[in-house]
Amino acid sequence: MQGISRQSDYAVRTVLHLACNGADVTVSTGEISRERELPYAFVRQFVKKLVQGGILSTTRGNGGGIRLAKPASDISLLDVVQSTGGIRLNTCVDTPETCNQSHDCIVRCVWANATKMLENYLASVRFSDLANEMNLHSQKSNICSTIN
């Protein structure tokens, strides 16, 4: 199972970085690459997708970079994941023609329902909430216990 791609994971880290910095802050892709320990070339790839998805905006030239295109409270984890490839628990959910049994397969229904449940949860998680949690726990600690 693929689940959520590495590109989506890195994109989430990038949007979270921007959400933690504030709405009006422009940051270079190089800074994000260094601060979040992400491959620079990879950051450039998914930033384009996030701009196309209306999540980020870019400014060229001296002092340019990327920033949130809208408030962090208007951006969900699902928005970012969908902009960078989506969720795939099993190929048959999105492309049933890949399996000759997909139309009569009860397991395909399970994969489809699990995907929908995950999408609904990710849609409920806002970057403003994640940024608040990060700022409250700026020292390295186990923040997962507070998010659950």
XYZ file of N, CA and C in Angstrom:
444
model
N 0.832 -1.186 0.000
C 0.000 0.000 0.000
C 0.872 1.243 0.000
N 0.524 2.191 -0.811
C 1.287 3.420 -0.872
C 0.904 4.361 0.261
N -0.362 4.570 0.499
C -0.781 5.509 1.525
C -0.613 6.943 1.077
N 0.246 7.679 1.791
C 0.540 9.071 1.468
C 1.988 9.129 1.003
N 2.208 9.761 -0.127
C 3.540 9.767 -0.739
C 4.530 10.610 0.061
N 5.794 10.364 -0.177
C 6.853 11.159 0.439
C 6.709 12.626 0.027
N 6.344 12.847 -1.233
C 6.163 14.219 -1.706
C 5.073 14.927 -0.899
N 3.983 14.233 -0.624
C 2.911 14.825 0.182
C 3.390 15.108 1.605
N 4.144 14.186 2.178
C 4.681 14.378 3.524
C 5.583 15.607 3.569
N 6.477 15.740 2.604
C 7.368 16.895 2.538
C 6.584 18.188 2.299
N 5.547 18.115 1.498
C 4.716 19.292 1.237
C 4.004 19.734 2.514
N 3.533 18.778 3.292
C 2.890 19.099 4.567
C 3.889 19.805 5.482
N 5.124 19.305 5.544
C 6.147 19.947 6.381
C 6.419 21.378 5.917
N 6.402 21.583 4.618
C 6.644 22.918 4.066
C 5.519 23.880 4.429
N 4.296 23.452 4.251
C 3.151 24.314 4.579
C 3.126 24.579 6.086
N 3.465 23.587 6.885
C 3.515 23.796 8.330
C 4.597 24.813 8.689
N 5.728 24.740 8.029
C 6.802 25.712 8.256
C 6.291 27.132 7.995
N 5.600 27.307 6.895
C 5.064 28.624 6.551
C 3.971 29.056 7.531
N 3.130 28.120 7.938
C 2.062 28.444 8.890
C 2.645 28.858 10.241
N 3.739 28.244 10.643
C 4.385 28.607 11.910
C 5.029 29.987 11.836
N 5.454 30.391 10.656
C 6.104 31.696 10.490
C 5.118 32.845 10.404
N 3.878 32.579 10.089
C 2.877 33.639 10.008
C 2.408 33.880 8.591
N 1.266 34.508 8.484
C 0.574 34.663 7.203
C 1.323 35.522 6.196
N 2.010 36.531 6.648
C 2.615 37.486 5.714
C 4.103 37.262 5.481
N 4.632 36.157 5.952
C 6.072 35.901 5.842
C 6.376 35.150 4.549
N 7.327 35.664 3.788
C 7.812 35.009 2.574
C 9.143 34.356 2.892
N 9.292 33.104 2.488
C 10.475 32.314 2.803
C 11.014 31.697 1.516
N 12.316 31.605 1.400
C 12.907 30.977 0.215
C 12.781 29.452 0.304
N 12.749 28.818 -0.846
C 12.720 27.352 -0.859
C 14.007 26.792 -0.259
N 15.098 27.514 -0.409
C 16.361 27.086 0.194
C 16.281 27.043 1.711
N 15.643 28.060 2.301
C 15.481 28.077 3.763
C 14.634 26.908 4.230
N 13.540 26.656 3.522
C 12.678 25.526 3.899
C 13.444 24.220 3.775
N 14.198 24.085 2.709
C 14.996 22.886 2.508
C 15.956 22.665 3.677
N 16.634 23.712 4.087
C 17.594 23.611 5.208
C 16.883 23.376 6.539
N 15.889 24.206 6.824
C 15.218 24.155 8.126
C 14.462 22.839 8.346
N 13.834 22.338 7.308
C 13.023 21.114 7.426
C 13.759 19.865 6.941
N 15.031 20.054 6.574
C 15.881 18.938 6.131
C 15.249 18.161 4.975
N 14.888 18.907 3.945
C 14.257 18.345 2.758
C 15.161 18.571 1.556
N 15.189 17.628 0.612
C 15.990 17.827 -0.604
C 15.478 19.033 -1.403
N 16.376 19.956 -1.702
C 16.012 21.204 -2.377
C 15.268 20.960 -3.689
N 15.780 20.059 -4.520
C 15.140 19.796 -5.818
C 13.716 19.268 -5.625
N 13.513 18.485 -4.601
C 12.196 17.929 -4.314
C 11.230 19.036 -3.880
N 11.732 19.979 -3.064
C 10.901 21.096 -2.606
C 10.408 21.899 -3.805
N 11.310 22.179 -4.725
C 10.922 22.954 -5.917
C 9.827 22.239 -6.709
N 9.879 20.906 -6.774
C 8.873 20.148 -7.530
C 7.478 20.307 -6.936
N 7.349 20.087 -5.624
C 5.999 20.120 -5.071
C 5.505 21.539 -4.798
N 6.401 22.513 -4.688
C 5.953 23.894 -4.525
C 5.108 24.309 -5.726
N 5.515 23.898 -6.916
C 4.727 24.210 -8.114
C 3.309 23.659 -7.994
N 3.193 22.436 -7.505
C 1.874 21.828 -7.347
C 1.042 22.560 -6.299
N 1.688 23.006 -5.228
C 0.968 23.731 -4.185
C 0.532 25.113 -4.658
N 1.319 25.724 -5.518
C 0.913 27.000 -6.119
C -0.290 26.771 -7.027
N -0.226 25.742 -7.863
C -1.349 25.417 -8.750
C -2.606 25.078 -7.957
N -2.436 24.483 -6.780
C -3.567 24.128 -5.926
C -4.105 25.294 -5.099
N -3.506 26.477 -5.234
C -3.974 27.652 -4.520
C -3.575 27.682 -3.052
N -2.609 26.864 -2.665
C -2.179 26.793 -1.268
C -1.028 27.763 -1.004
N -0.112 27.871 -1.952
C 1.028 28.773 -1.836
C 1.003 29.798 -2.953
N 1.699 30.890 -2.728
C 1.951 31.861 -3.788
C 3.450 32.136 -3.793
N 3.946 32.576 -4.937
C 5.373 32.835 -5.071
C 5.614 34.282 -5.458
N 6.781 34.754 -5.074
C 7.237 36.085 -5.459
C 8.633 35.920 -6.028
N 8.848 36.447 -7.218
C 10.160 36.350 -7.859
C 11.026 37.532 -7.479
N 12.317 37.354 -7.710
C 13.251 38.463 -7.538
C 13.883 38.508 -6.170
N 14.610 39.584 -5.942
C 15.314 39.789 -4.687
C 14.308 39.847 -3.535
N 14.516 39.030 -2.530
C 13.586 38.978 -1.409
C 12.359 38.141 -1.688
N 12.346 37.469 -2.819
C 11.204 36.637 -3.182
C 11.209 35.313 -2.445
N 10.237 34.518 -2.753
C 10.117 33.208 -2.125
C 8.681 32.734 -2.188
N 8.323 31.930 -1.214
C 6.965 31.382 -1.163
C 6.310 31.774 0.156
N 4.989 31.794 0.108
C 4.197 32.095 1.289
C 2.840 31.433 1.132
N 2.080 31.411 2.196
C 0.727 30.870 2.125
C -0.128 31.787 1.261
N -0.940 31.179 0.407
C -1.822 31.959 -0.464
C -3.117 32.340 0.238
N -3.385 31.709 1.362
C -4.588 32.008 2.138
C -4.283 31.701 3.608
N -5.159 32.067 4.509
C -4.887 31.818 5.925
C -4.705 30.325 6.222
N -3.831 30.041 7.192
C -3.573 28.651 7.579
C -4.846 27.954 8.053
N -5.775 28.716 8.581
C -7.048 28.124 9.035
C -7.917 27.662 7.872
N -7.612 28.117 6.676
C -8.364 27.714 5.479
C -7.680 26.580 4.717
N -6.579 26.064 5.246
C -5.835 25.001 4.567
C -5.855 23.753 5.441
N -6.342 22.655 4.874
C -6.376 21.394 5.601
C -5.243 20.479 5.127
N -4.963 19.474 5.921
C -3.997 18.464 5.493
C -4.446 17.822 4.190
N -5.736 17.599 4.053
C -6.247 16.987 2.826
C -5.970 17.864 1.616
N -6.103 19.183 1.751
C -5.823 20.088 0.634
C -4.407 19.867 0.111
N -3.450 19.775 1.016
C -2.053 19.607 0.627
C -1.825 18.234 0.017
N -2.369 17.210 0.646
C -2.192 15.846 0.142
C -2.811 15.700 -1.244
N -3.984 16.258 -1.445
C -4.621 16.167 -2.758
C -3.855 16.949 -3.821
N -3.256 18.056 -3.442
C -2.480 18.849 -4.406
C -1.201 18.144 -4.844
N -0.740 17.226 -4.027
C 0.541 16.570 -4.320
C 0.414 15.076 -4.577
N -0.759 14.626 -4.946
C -0.881 13.229 -5.343
C -2.017 12.454 -4.728
N -2.556 12.910 -3.630
C -3.694 12.230 -3.026
C -3.306 11.034 -2.188
N -4.320 10.295 -1.782
C -4.164 9.112 -0.942
C -4.491 7.891 -1.779
N -3.652 6.906 -1.693
C -3.926 5.678 -2.420
C -3.637 4.488 -1.511
N -4.708 3.890 -1.005
C -4.536 2.677 -0.218
C -4.403 1.462 -1.121
N -5.108 1.495 -2.244
C -5.007 0.414 -3.221
C -5.408 0.984 -4.582
N -4.702 0.576 -5.596
C -4.938 1.078 -6.946
C -6.379 0.851 -7.401
N -6.985 -0.230 -6.965
C -8.327 -0.567 -7.436
C -9.392 0.438 -7.012
N -9.118 1.217 -5.968
C -10.100 2.209 -5.519
C -10.275 3.292 -6.581
N -9.154 3.799 -7.095
C -9.202 4.875 -8.091
C -9.368 4.381 -9.517
N -8.794 3.236 -9.804
C -8.839 2.687 -11.164
C -9.266 1.222 -11.110
N -10.574 0.986 -11.003
C -11.077 -0.376 -10.856
C -10.732 -1.296 -12.029
N -10.452 -0.704 -13.193
C -10.129 -1.538 -14.350
C -8.796 -2.269 -14.206
N -8.018 -1.925 -13.182
C -6.738 -2.618 -12.976
C -6.932 -4.028 -12.428
N -8.132 -4.334 -11.975
C -8.405 -5.664 -11.430
C -9.705 -6.195 -12.022
N -9.664 -7.391 -12.543
C -10.867 -7.950 -13.169
C -11.944 -8.347 -12.160
N -11.642 -8.306 -10.879
C -12.628 -8.646 -9.847
C -13.107 -7.432 -9.056
N -12.678 -6.268 -9.430
C -12.944 -5.083 -8.606
C -14.427 -4.733 -8.473
N -15.239 -5.049 -9.467
C -16.661 -4.678 -9.397
C -17.446 -5.540 -8.417
N -16.948 -6.729 -8.125
C -17.627 -7.634 -7.194
C -16.797 -7.894 -5.946
N -15.858 -7.034 -5.656
C -14.899 -7.294 -4.577
C -15.276 -6.535 -3.311
N -15.568 -7.282 -2.271
C -15.922 -6.666 -0.994
C -14.716 -5.959 -0.377
N -13.504 -6.455 -0.632
C -12.305 -5.829 -0.073
C -12.084 -4.453 -0.697
N -12.404 -4.309 -1.968
C -12.303 -2.998 -2.605
C -13.184 -1.987 -1.888
N -14.360 -2.421 -1.471
C -15.258 -1.544 -0.704
C -14.616 -1.126 0.620
N -13.905 -2.041 1.265
C -13.213 -1.724 2.518
C -12.137 -0.674 2.263
N -11.332 -0.873 1.195
C -10.286 0.111 0.860
C -10.907 1.476 0.563
N -12.004 1.479 -0.161
C -12.666 2.741 -0.503
C -13.198 3.438 0.748
N -13.805 2.683 1.657
C -14.325 3.272 2.894
C -13.191 3.783 3.785
N -12.105 3.027 3.871
C -10.958 3.460 4.683
C -10.345 4.736 4.113
N -10.270 4.812 2.796
C -9.750 6.020 2.149
C -10.632 7.213 2.470
N -11.935 7.029 2.397
C -12.876 8.116 2.679
C -12.779 8.562 4.136
N -12.627 7.625 5.062
C -12.481 7.971 6.473
C -11.208 8.783 6.706
N -10.120 8.378 6.076
C -8.859 9.098 6.210
C -8.972 10.497 5.601
N -9.594 10.592 4.440
C -9.798 11.903 3.806
C -10.619 12.829 4.704
N -11.669 12.300 5.309
C -12.509 13.114 6.198
C -11.714 13.613 7.398
N -10.877 12.748 7.957
C -10.062 13.163 9.093
C -9.055 14.230 8.677
N -8.354 13.999 7.564
C -7.360 14.972 7.100
C -8.002 16.315 6.756
N -9.230 16.284 6.274
C -9.955 17.524 5.964
C -10.268 18.313 7.232
N -10.339 17.642 8.368
C -10.667 18.320 9.628
C -9.442 18.937 10.311
N -8.250 18.566 9.864
C -7.022 19.071 10.493
C -6.552 20.307 9.736
N -6.507 21.436 10.425
C -6.133 22.718 9.835
C -4.699 23.077 10.211
N -4.024 23.742 9.287
C -2.641 24.117 9.547
C -2.516 25.148 10.653
N -3.535 25.930 10.878
C -3.496 26.879 11.997
C -3.413 26.124 13.321
N -4.156 25.024 13.443
C -4.117 24.214 14.663
C -2.755 23.541 14.825
N -2.226 23.016 13.737
C -0.912 22.376 13.796
C 0.170 23.388 14.163
N 0.106 24.579 13.586
C 1.093 25.620 13.891
C 0.999 26.025 15.358
N -0.210 26.145 15.885
C -0.375 26.469 17.306
C 0.257 25.403 18.177
N 0.035 24.146 17.847
C 0.641 23.040 18.606
C 2.161 23.091 18.520
N 2.686 23.361 17.323
C 4.142 23.454 17.150
C 4.703 24.592 17.980
N 4.040 25.724 17.983
C 4.527 26.876 18.740
C 4.445 26.635 20.246
N 3.436 25.917 20.697
C 3.326 25.577 22.118
C 4.411 24.604 22.546
N 4.818 23.775 21.634
C 5.815 22.738 21.925
C 7.081 22.967 21.116
N 7.576 24.179 21.138
C 8.729 24.516 20.302
C 9.979 23.750 20.700
N 10.058 23.325 21.952
C 11.164 22.462 22.329
C 10.820 21.060 21.860
N 11.817 20.281 21.544
C 11.566 18.934 21.047
C 10.887 18.105 22.146
N 9.681 17.708 21.845
C 8.907 16.869 22.775
C 7.970 16.025 21.948
N 7.258 15.175 22.594
C 6.305 14.302 21.905
C 4.981 15.020 21.749
N 4.822 15.770 20.647
C 3.594 16.533 20.468
C 2.435 15.667 20.016
N 2.702 14.443 19.561
C 1.606 13.594 19.091
C 0.601 13.320 20.190
N 1.049 13.260 21.433
C 0.133 12.984 22.535
C -0.883 14.109 22.704
N -0.550 15.329 22.302
C -1.490 16.448 22.458
C -2.431 16.587 21.280
N -2.080 16.010 20.138
C -2.904 16.133 18.944
C -3.990 15.067 18.913
N -3.729 13.903 19.484
C -4.691 12.785 19.424
C -5.976 13.096 20.043
